[in-house]
PDB file of C-alpha atoms and ligand atoms in Angstrom:
ATOM      1  CA  MET A   1     126.075  90.372 104.918  1.00 65.00           C
ATOM      2  CA  THR A   2     128.677  90.068 107.653  1.00 73.00           C
ATOM      3  CA  GLY A   3     128.114  87.946 110.660  1.00 85.00           C
ATOM      4  CA  ARG A   4     127.235  91.013 112.678  1.00 90.00           C
ATOM      5  CA  ALA A   5     124.803  92.287 109.993  1.00 92.00           C
ATOM      6  CA  LEU A   6     123.127  88.926 109.950  1.00 91.00           C
ATOM      7  CA  ARG A   7     122.818  88.891 113.793  1.00 92.00           C
ATOM      8  CA  GLU A   8     121.365  92.458 113.650  1.00 94.00           C
ATOM      9  CA  ALA A   9     118.796  91.265 111.081  1.00 94.00           C
ATOM     10  CA  PHE A  10     117.958  88.283 113.292  1.00 94.00           C
ATOM     11  CA  HIS A  11     117.408  90.683 116.164  1.00 95.00           C
ATOM     12  CA  ARG A  12     114.975  92.879 114.148  1.00 96.00           C
ATOM     13  CA  GLU A  13     113.013  89.790 113.182  1.00 96.00           C
ATOM     14  CA  TYR A  14     112.925  88.620 116.780  1.00 96.00           C
ATOM     15  CA  LEU A  15     111.532  91.950 117.983  1.00 96.00           C
ATOM     16  CA  THR A  16     108.772  91.740 115.351  1.00 97.00           C
ATOM     17  CA  PHE A  17     108.008  88.134 116.368  1.00 97.00           C
ATOM     18  CA  PHE A  18     107.948  88.971 120.034  1.00 97.00           C
ATOM     19  CA  GLU A  19     105.856  92.126 119.635  1.00 97.00           C
ATOM     20  CA  GLN A  20     103.264  90.199 117.629  1.00 97.00           C
ATOM     21  CA  ALA A  21     103.289  87.304 120.187  1.00 97.00           C
ATOM     22  CA  GLU A  22     102.736  89.704 123.060  1.00 98.00           C
ATOM     23  CA  ARG A  23      99.948  91.617 121.283  1.00 97.00           C
ATOM     24  CA  THR A  24      98.005  88.815 119.609  1.00 96.00           C
ATOM     25  CA  ARG A  25      99.008  85.288 120.696  1.00 97.00           C
ATOM     26  CA  ARG A  26      99.249  85.062 124.455  1.00 98.00           C
ATOM     27  CA  TRP A  27      96.929  82.459 126.044  1.00 98.00           C
ATOM     28  CA  ASN A  28      96.485  80.980 129.525  1.00 98.00           C
ATOM     29  CA  VAL A  29      96.403  77.321 130.243  1.00 98.00           C
ATOM     30  CA  PHE A  30      94.218  77.727 133.269  1.00 98.00           C
ATOM     31  CA  THR A  31      91.652  80.378 132.092  1.00 98.00           C
ATOM     32  CA  ASP A  32      91.462  80.131 128.299  1.00 98.00           C
ATOM     33  CA  ILE A  33      90.289  76.492 128.238  1.00 98.00           C
ATOM     34  CA  ASP A  34      86.805  75.822 129.602  1.00 98.00           C
ATOM     35  CA  TRP A  35      87.916  72.810 131.598  1.00 98.00           C
ATOM     36  CA  GLY A  36      84.529  72.555 133.289  1.00 98.00           C
ATOM     37  CA  ARG A  37      83.055  71.222 130.109  1.00 98.00           C
ATOM     38  CA  LEU A  38      84.903  67.953 130.701  1.00 97.00           C
ATOM     39  CA  ALA A  39      82.503  67.053 133.442  1.00 96.00           C
ATOM     40  CA  GLY A  40      80.799  63.815 132.637  1.00 94.00           C
ATOM     41  CA  HIS A  41      82.635  63.478 129.306  1.00 95.00           C
ATOM     42  CA  ASP A  42      84.173  60.063 128.473  1.00 96.00           C
ATOM     43  CA  PRO A  43      87.343  60.846 126.458  1.00 97.00           C
ATOM     44  CA  ASP A  44      88.046  58.848 123.325  1.00 95.00           C
ATOM     45  CA  PRO A  45      91.041  56.420 123.966  1.00 94.00           C
ATOM     46  CA  GLY A  46      92.551  57.127 120.513  1.00 92.00           C
ATOM     47  CA  LEU A  47      92.527  60.887 121.154  1.00 94.00           C
ATOM     48  CA  VAL A  48      93.907  60.292 124.622  1.00 95.00           C
ATOM     49  CA  LEU A  49      96.806  58.229 123.388  1.00 93.00           C
ATOM     50  CA  CYS A  50      97.702  60.811 120.744  1.00 92.00           C
ATOM     51  CA  ALA A  51      97.471  63.660 123.295  1.00 95.00           C
ATOM     52  CA  GLU A  52      99.780  61.693 125.611  1.00 95.00           C
ATOM     53  CA  THR A  53     102.189  61.011 122.723  1.00 93.00           C
ATOM     54  CA  PHE A  54     102.371  64.700 121.752  1.00 93.00           C
ATOM     55  CA  CYS A  55     102.671  65.661 125.406  1.00 95.00           C
ATOM     56  CA  GLY A  56     105.708  63.339 125.501  1.00 94.00           C
ATOM     57  CA  VAL A  57     107.302  64.863 122.404  1.00 91.00           C
ATOM     58  CA  GLU A  58     106.754  68.351 123.830  1.00 93.00           C
ATOM     59  CA  MET A  59     108.348  67.137 127.146  1.00 93.00           C
ATOM     60  CA  TYR A  60     111.816  67.008 125.630  1.00 92.00           C
ATOM     61  CA  LEU A  61     111.806  70.763 125.820  1.00 93.00           C
ATOM     62  CA  PRO A  62     114.880  70.958 128.128  1.00 92.00           C
ATOM     63  CA  ASP A  63     116.869  69.088 125.488  1.00 91.00           C
ATOM     64  CA  TYR A  64     115.564  71.191 122.611  1.00 92.00           C
ATOM     65  CA  LEU A  65     116.316  74.362 124.503  1.00 92.00           C
ATOM     66  CA  ARG A  66     119.833  73.202 125.485  1.00 93.00           C
ATOM     67  CA  ALA A  67     120.669  72.469 121.869  1.00 90.00           C
ATOM     68  CA  HIS A  68     119.191  75.775 120.694  1.00 90.00           C
ATOM     69  CA  LEU A  69     121.036  77.881 123.293  1.00 90.00           C
ATOM     70  CA  ASP A  70     124.351  76.101 122.753  1.00 89.00           C
ATOM     71  CA  LEU A  71     124.167  76.748 118.987  1.00 87.00           C
ATOM     72  CA  MET A  72     123.044  80.300 119.314  1.00 85.00           C
ATOM     73  CA  ARG A  73     125.541  81.492 121.896  1.00 85.00           C
ATOM     74  CA  GLY A  74     126.571  85.090 121.231  1.00 85.00           C
ATOM     75  CA  ASP A  75     123.555  85.728 119.092  1.00 89.00           C
ATOM     76  CA  TYR A  76     121.267  88.042 121.061  1.00 90.00           C
ATOM     77  CA  GLY A  77     118.213  87.813 118.801  1.00 91.00           C
ATOM     78  CA  ARG A  78     118.321  84.052 118.412  1.00 92.00           C
ATOM     79  CA  ALA A  79     119.004  83.357 122.098  1.00 93.00           C
ATOM     80  CA  TRP A  80     116.100  85.613 123.211  1.00 94.00           C
ATOM     81  CA  PHE A  81     113.956  83.959 120.596  1.00 95.00           C
ATOM     82  CA  ALA A  82     114.858  80.579 122.177  1.00 94.00           C
ATOM     83  CA  ALA A  83     113.874  81.845 125.641  1.00 94.00           C
ATOM     84  CA  ASN A  84     110.484  83.064 124.490  1.00 96.00           C
ATOM     85  CA  TRP A  85     109.949  80.014 122.322  1.00 95.00           C
ATOM     86  CA  GLY A  86     110.731  77.829 125.334  1.00 95.00           C
ATOM     87  CA  TYR A  87     108.048  79.576 127.400  1.00 96.00           C
ATOM     88  CA  GLU A  88     105.463  78.915 124.617  1.00 97.00           C
ATOM     89  CA  GLU A  89     106.515  75.300 124.195  1.00 96.00           C
ATOM     90  CA  ALA A  90     106.384  74.762 127.956  1.00 96.00           C
ATOM     91  CA  LYS A  91     102.641  75.473 127.813  1.00 98.00           C
ATOM     92  CA  HIS A  92     102.154  72.870 125.058  1.00 97.00           C
ATOM     93  CA  SER A  93     103.158  69.824 127.141  1.00 97.00           C
ATOM     94  CA  LEU A  94     101.417  71.316 130.156  1.00 98.00           C
ATOM     95  CA  VAL A  95      98.016  71.918 128.453  1.00 98.00           C
ATOM     96  CA  LEU A  96      98.048  68.349 127.057  1.00 98.00           C
ATOM     97  CA  ARG A  97      98.999  67.009 130.446  1.00 98.00           C
ATOM     98  CA  GLU A  98      96.136  69.020 132.035  1.00 98.00           C
ATOM     99  CA  TYR A  99      93.778  67.490 129.444  1.00 98.00           C
ATOM    100  CA  LEU A 100      94.944  63.981 130.358  1.00 98.00           C
ATOM    101  CA  ARG A 101      94.545  64.643 134.096  1.00 98.00           C
ATOM    102  CA  ARG A 102      91.363  66.699 134.138  1.00 98.00           C
ATOM    103  CA  SER A 103      89.553  64.359 131.743  1.00 98.00           C
ATOM    104  CA  GLY A 104      90.343  61.518 134.059  1.00 97.00           C
ATOM    105  CA  ALA A 105      92.042  59.649 131.291  1.00 98.00           C
ATOM    106  CA  ARG A 106      95.280  59.458 133.294  1.00 98.00           C
ATOM    107  CA  SER A 107      95.886  59.641 137.002  1.00 98.00           C
ATOM    108  CA  GLU A 108      98.492  61.944 138.576  1.00 98.00           C
ATOM    109  CA  THR A 109     100.660  58.886 139.343  1.00 98.00           C
ATOM    110  CA  GLN A 110     100.466  57.617 135.750  1.00 98.00           C
ATOM    111  CA  LEU A 111     101.445  61.057 134.559  1.00 98.00           C
ATOM    112  CA  HIS A 112     104.474  61.217 136.798  1.00 98.00           C
ATOM    113  CA  ASP A 113     105.441  57.753 135.711  1.00 97.00           C
ATOM    114  CA  TYR A 114     105.163  58.764 132.110  1.00 96.00           C
ATOM    115  CA  ALA A 115     107.266  61.940 132.708  1.00 96.00           C
ATOM    116  CA  ASP A 116     109.924  59.708 134.354  1.00 96.00           C
ATOM    117  CA  ALA A 117     109.940  57.247 131.441  1.00 94.00           C
ATOM    118  CA  VAL A 118     110.098  60.052 128.867  1.00 93.00           C
ATOM    119  CA  LEU A 119     112.807  62.092 130.564  1.00 93.00           C
ATOM    120  CA  ALA A 120     114.945  59.020 131.252  1.00 93.00           C
ATOM    121  CA  ARG A 121     116.012  59.257 127.571  1.00 92.00           C
ATOM    122  CA  ARG A 122     117.726  62.173 126.018  1.00 92.00           C
ATOM    123  CA  TRP A 123     117.098  63.868 122.691  1.00 90.00           C
ATOM    124  CA  GLU A 124     120.164  64.836 120.701  1.00 91.00           C
ATOM    125  CA  PRO A 125     119.940  67.486 117.986  1.00 91.00           C
ATOM    126  CA  PRO A 126     120.145  65.982 114.480  1.00 92.00           C
ATOM    127  CA  TYR A 127     122.442  68.711 113.172  1.00 93.00           C
ATOM    128  CA  GLY A 128     125.466  70.481 114.858  1.00 91.00           C
ATOM    129  CA  ASP A 129     125.024  73.640 112.860  1.00 90.00           C
ATOM    130  CA  GLY A 130     122.810  76.662 113.477  1.00 91.00           C
ATOM    131  CA  ARG A 131     121.629  77.164 109.901  1.00 95.00           C
ATOM    132  CA  ARG A 132     120.672  73.499 109.428  1.00 96.00           C
ATOM    133  CA  MET A 133     118.883  73.503 112.795  1.00 94.00           C
ATOM    134  CA  THR A 134     116.971  76.579 111.639  1.00 96.00           C
ATOM    135  CA  ILE A 135     115.807  74.806 108.516  1.00 97.00           C
ATOM    136  CA  TYR A 136     114.978  71.755 110.574  1.00 95.00           C
ATOM    137  CA  GLY A 137     113.045  74.099 112.996  1.00 95.00           C
ATOM    138  CA  ALA A 138     110.949  75.466 110.109  1.00 97.00           C
ATOM    139  CA  LEU A 139     110.062  71.980 108.852  1.00 95.00           C
ATOM    140  CA  GLN A 140     109.434  70.501 112.282  1.00 94.00           C
ATOM    141  CA  GLU A 141     107.201  73.390 113.441  1.00 96.00           C
ATOM    142  CA  LEU A 142     105.177  73.295 110.258  1.00 96.00           C
ATOM    143  CA  THR A 143     104.773  69.498 110.457  1.00 93.00           C
ATOM    144  CA  THR A 144     103.634  69.851 114.032  1.00 94.00           C
ATOM    145  CA  PHE A 145     101.151  72.530 112.986  1.00 96.00           C
ATOM    146  CA  VAL A 146      99.718  70.173 110.359  1.00 94.00           C
ATOM    147  CA  ILE A 147      99.488  67.268 112.922  1.00 92.00           C
ATOM    148  CA  TYR A 148      97.690  69.449 115.485  1.00 95.00           C
ATOM    149  CA  ARG A 149      95.330  70.862 112.907  1.00 95.00           C
ATOM    150  CA  LYS A 150      94.342  67.322 112.021  1.00 93.00           C
ATOM    151  CA  GLN A 151      93.949  66.347 115.617  1.00 94.00           C
ATOM    152  CA  ARG A 152      91.728  69.382 116.126  1.00 96.00           C
ATOM    153  CA  GLY A 153      89.433  68.197 113.269  1.00 95.00           C
ATOM    154  CA  TRP A 154      89.426  64.678 114.649  1.00 94.00           C
ATOM    155  CA  ALA A 155      88.645  65.921 118.217  1.00 96.00           C
ATOM    156  CA  ASP A 156      85.869  68.065 116.743  1.00 96.00           C
ATOM    157  CA  ARG A 157      84.257  65.075 115.009  1.00 95.00           C
ATOM    158  CA  HIS A 158      84.428  63.070 118.251  1.00 95.00           C
ATOM    159  CA  GLY A 159      82.669  65.915 120.056  1.00 96.00           C
ATOM    160  CA  ASP A 160      85.476  66.374 122.599  1.00 98.00           C
ATOM    161  CA  PRO A 161      84.494  69.383 124.649  1.00 98.00           C
ATOM    162  CA  VAL A 162      87.980  71.044 125.045  1.00 98.00           C
ATOM    163  CA  LEU A 163      90.561  69.375 122.811  1.00 98.00           C
ATOM    164  CA  PRO A 164      89.646  71.266 119.644  1.00 98.00           C
ATOM    165  CA  GLU A 165      90.367  74.521 121.504  1.00 98.00           C
ATOM    166  CA  VAL A 166      93.606  73.095 122.990  1.00 98.00           C
ATOM    167  CA  TYR A 167      94.861  72.073 119.605  1.00 98.00           C
ATOM    168  CA  ARG A 168      93.760  75.417 118.065  1.00 98.00           C
ATOM    169  CA  LEU A 169      95.872  77.434 120.505  1.00 98.00           C
ATOM    170  CA  VAL A 170      98.934  75.115 120.260  1.00 98.00           C
ATOM    171  CA  ALA A 171      98.752  74.964 116.499  1.00 98.00           C
ATOM    172  CA  ARG A 172      98.622  78.669 116.240  1.00 98.00           C
ATOM    173  CA  ASP A 173     101.914  78.887 118.284  1.00 98.00           C
ATOM    174  CA  GLU A 174     103.519  76.279 115.998  1.00 97.00           C
ATOM    175  CA  MET A 175     102.626  78.181 112.923  1.00 98.00           C
ATOM    176  CA  ALA A 176     104.121  81.340 114.373  1.00 98.00           C
ATOM    177  CA  HIS A 177     107.299  79.426 115.193  1.00 97.00           C
ATOM    178  CA  SER A 178     107.570  77.987 111.740  1.00 97.00           C
ATOM    179  CA  ARG A 179     107.141  81.473 110.186  1.00 97.00           C
ATOM    180  CA  PHE A 180     109.884  82.887 112.358  1.00 97.00           C
ATOM    181  CA  TYR A 181     112.322  80.156 111.186  1.00 97.00           C
ATOM    182  CA  LEU A 182     111.185  80.841 107.700  1.00 97.00           C
ATOM    183  CA  ARG A 183     112.245  84.430 107.967  1.00 97.00           C
ATOM    184  CA  MET A 184     115.578  83.326 109.376  1.00 96.00           C
ATOM    185  CA  ILE A 185     116.034  81.078 106.335  1.00 97.00           C
ATOM    186  CA  ARG A 186     115.295  84.040 103.999  1.00 97.00           C
ATOM    187  CA  LEU A 187     118.073  86.034 105.747  1.00 96.00           C
ATOM    188  CA  HIS A 188     120.425  83.102 105.402  1.00 96.00           C
ATOM    189  CA  LEU A 189     119.579  82.817 101.683  1.00 97.00           C
ATOM    190  CA  ALA A 190     120.344  86.533 101.252  1.00 95.00           C
ATOM    191  CA  GLU A 191     123.658  86.102 103.011  1.00 95.00           C
ATOM    192  CA  ASP A 192     124.825  82.822 101.460  1.00 96.00           C
ATOM    193  CA  ARG A 193     122.427  81.474  98.848  1.00 97.00           C
ATOM    194  CA  ALA A 194     124.471  78.440  97.625  1.00 96.00           C
ATOM    195  CA  GLY A 195     125.363  77.309 101.116  1.00 96.00           C
ATOM    196  CA  THR A 196     121.770  77.720 102.380  1.00 97.00           C
ATOM    197  CA  LEU A 197     120.358  75.867  99.373  1.00 97.00           C
ATOM    198  CA  ALA A 198     122.741  73.024 100.019  1.00 97.00           C
ATOM    199  CA  ASP A 199     121.647  72.874 103.694  1.00 97.00           C
ATOM    200  CA  LEU A 200     117.964  72.992 102.685  1.00 97.00           C
ATOM    201  CA  ALA A 201     118.567  70.037 100.369  1.00 96.00           C
ATOM    202  CA  TYR A 202     120.404  68.136 103.106  1.00 96.00           C
ATOM    203  CA  VAL A 203     117.886  68.738 105.829  1.00 95.00           C
ATOM    204  CA  LEU A 204     114.927  67.909 103.530  1.00 94.00           C
ATOM    205  CA  ARG A 205     116.538  64.554 102.734  1.00 91.00           C
ATOM    206  CA  THR A 206     117.379  63.551 106.285  1.00 91.00           C
ATOM    207  CA  PHE A 207     114.407  65.091 108.260  1.00 89.00           C
ATOM    208  CA  ARG A 208     112.823  63.136 111.078  1.00 83.00           C
ATOM    209  CA  MET A 209     110.332  64.333 113.627  1.00 78.00           C
ATOM    210  CA  PRO A 210     112.050  64.734 116.987  1.00 74.00           C
ATOM    211  CA  ALA A 211     111.897  62.288 119.863  1.00 68.00           C
ATOM    212  CA  GLU A 212     109.022  60.105 118.845  1.00 68.00           C
ATOM    213  CA  ASP A 213     111.080  56.961 118.809  1.00 74.00           C
ATOM    214  CA  LEU A 214     112.373  57.876 122.305  1.00 84.00           C
ATOM    215  CA  LEU A 215     108.916  57.553 123.809  1.00 85.00           C
ATOM    216  CA  PRO A 216     107.780  54.496 125.818  1.00 86.00           C
ATOM    217  CA  ASP A 217     105.487  51.997 123.979  1.00 85.00           C
ATOM    218  CA  TYR A 218     106.567  53.479 120.621  1.00 82.00           C
ATOM    219  CA  ASP A 219     105.066  50.641 118.592  1.00 80.00           C
ATOM    220  CA  THR A 220     101.585  51.079 120.049  1.00 80.00           C
ATOM    221  CA  ARG A 221     101.761  54.731 119.475  1.00 81.00           C
ATOM    222  CA  VAL A 222     102.688  54.310 115.859  1.00 76.00           C
ATOM    223  CA  GLU A 223      99.520  52.203 115.372  1.00 71.00           C
ATOM    224  CA  VAL A 224      97.308  54.891 116.826  1.00 68.00           C
ATOM    225  CA  MET A 225      99.117  57.705 115.120  1.00 69.00           C
ATOM    226  CA  ARG A 226      98.181  56.230 111.783  1.00 68.00           C
ATOM    227  CA  ALA A 227      94.824  57.811 112.415  1.00 65.00           C
ATOM    228  CA  ALA A 228      96.481  61.209 112.528  1.00 68.00           C
ATOM    229  CA  GLY A 229      96.656  60.944 108.737  1.00 66.00           C
ATOM    230  CA  ILE A 230     100.115  62.389 108.168  1.00 74.00           C
ATOM    231  CA  ASP A 231     101.828  60.374 105.467  1.00 78.00           C
ATOM    232  CA  ARG A 232     104.627  61.087 103.110  1.00 80.00           C
ATOM    233  CA  SER A 233     102.369  62.719 100.565  1.00 85.00           C
ATOM    234  CA  VAL A 234     100.804  65.012 103.116  1.00 87.00           C
ATOM    235  CA  PHE A 235     104.277  65.878 104.372  1.00 88.00           C
ATOM    236  CA  LEU A 236     105.265  66.748 100.835  1.00 91.00           C
ATOM    237  CA  THR A 237     102.200  68.743  99.895  1.00 94.00           C
ATOM    238  CA  GLU A 238     101.383  70.404 103.250  1.00 94.00           C
ATOM    239  CA  VAL A 239     104.874  70.947 104.602  1.00 94.00           C
ATOM    240  CA  VAL A 240     107.766  70.692 102.043  1.00 95.00           C
ATOM    241  CA  LEU A 241     106.170  72.352  99.024  1.00 95.00           C
ATOM    242  CA  PRO A 242     104.499  75.278 100.878  1.00 96.00           C
ATOM    243  CA  LEU A 243     107.770  75.991 102.718  1.00 96.00           C
ATOM    244  CA  LEU A 244     109.706  76.044  99.420  1.00 97.00           C
ATOM    245  CA  ARG A 245     106.980  78.242  97.829  1.00 97.00           C
ATOM    246  CA  GLU A 246     107.191  80.711 100.704  1.00 97.00           C
ATOM    247  CA  LEU A 247     110.941  80.939 100.024  1.00 97.00           C
ATOM    248  CA  GLY A 248     110.328  81.454  96.299  1.00 97.00           C
ATOM    249  CA  LEU A 249     111.980  78.137  95.473  1.00 96.00           C
ATOM    250  CA  THR A 250     111.039  74.874  93.815  1.00 92.00           C
ATOM    251  CA  ARG A 251     112.585  71.471  94.245  1.00 89.00           C
ATOM    252  CA  HIS A 252     114.647  72.155  91.095  1.00 92.00           C
ATOM    253  CA  ASP A 253     116.524  74.925  92.939  1.00 94.00           C
ATOM    254  CA  LEU A 254     117.983  72.402  95.434  1.00 94.00           C
ATOM    255  CA  PRO A 255     121.344  70.874  94.659  1.00 93.00           C
ATOM    256  CA  ARG A 256     121.914  67.176  94.737  1.00 86.00           C
ATOM    257  CA  VAL A 257     122.975  65.703  98.078  1.00 79.00           C
ATOM    258  CA  PRO A 258     125.838  63.126  98.260  1.00 69.00           C
ATOM    259  CA  ALA A 259     124.442  59.553  98.018  1.00 59.00           C
ATOM    260  CA  GLN A 260     125.180  58.483 101.593  1.00 58.00           C
ATOM    261  CA  ALA A 261     122.957  61.249 102.967  1.00 53.00           C
ATOM    262  CA  ALA A 262     120.130  61.019 100.412  1.00 48.00           C
ATOM    263  CA  THR A 263     117.079  58.901 100.558  1.00 47.00           C
ATOM    264  CA  GLU A 264     114.574  60.920  98.534  1.00 43.00           C
ATOM    265  CA  ILE A 265     112.446  63.976  99.112  1.00 44.00           C
ATOM    266  CA  PRO A 266     110.939  64.026 101.688  1.00 44.00           C
ATOM    267  CA  GLY A 267     113.184  62.258 104.188  1.00 41.00           C
ATOM    268  CA  PRO A 268     111.869  59.690 106.599  1.00 39.00           C
ATOM    269  CA  PRO A 269     109.938  61.694 109.190  1.00 43.00           C
ATOM    270  CA  GLY A 270     109.622  59.214 112.012  1.00 46.00           C
ATOM    271  CA  LEU A 271     106.016  58.292 112.781  1.00 43.00           C
ATOM    272  CA  LEU A 272     105.031  59.976 109.516  1.00 44.00           C
ATOM    273  CA  THR A 273     106.757  57.132 107.689  1.00 38.00           C
ATOM    274  CA  ALA A 274     104.804  54.560 109.601  1.00 33.00           C
ATOM    275  CA  ALA A 275     101.670  56.478 109.010  1.00 33.00           C
ATOM    276  CA  GLY A 276     102.524  56.464 105.337  1.00 32.00           C
ATOM    277  CA  SER A 277     102.929  52.743 105.175  1.00 30.00           C
ATOM    278  CA  ALA A 278      99.352  52.394 106.400  1.00 28.00           C
ATOM    279  CA  GLY A 279      98.313  54.042 103.186  1.00 27.00           C
TER     280      GLY A 279
HETATM  281 FE1  FE2 B 301     104.977  72.771 120.680  1.00 63.01          FE
HETATM  282 FE1  FE2 B 302     106.645  75.072 118.269  1.00 63.01          FE
END
């Protein structure tokens, strides 16, 4: 496939993604959550701290978008995907922020202070290459899906009146994002199998979740995040292996990565590593 043929294939995939999103996945922060149910509810502090943490990670959206658009310049399908993806991601931090505010867990002033502290730091993309960032995107979106699915179950067990629905809607978006990136990886594999496999191996070994260590009070958040239940083995069995399976690959298809880049599969995914050390 030439560069142009690849871009045309990306564009077709984007149209499919966008059509499906418009038909089946649109939701409204203000009308699709029954916020009135929060009245008289005393939110669980652990769930609140997690919601605040994820809200913070989602707030680096301008940095994520900038990186995406810079790398995808001249690529119509990928750039339009980024614009649409940015709209969807913008709702994620907003809906979590609304939960924190409407539940009374955080005041408006606290939320503005938090936004200032979060946005005072800048997220830098871990890879300077579109194909690696696509692989990173597939992993990161699927990991986020798994984290939100677990939060949903946790919020359910605590009887939170709105958080399970919040996490259901957000997790459904994350899954759709991951599946789009997966289709991009398939196209890359068809175009340059050896190079794409090398990038897959490299990103798997160096993957970290974005931005978590940029957040204020990182150490406290790590403590609470242990309850999210994402450890290295969950990362391997619920993210890495399903992703490889969807691509028709096993770990044995991946080439070895030079020693300085390699730790072991999977790479150290930020908070996930800390969660893992809790057992
Ligand atoms: Fe998100
Ligand atoms: Fe996402």
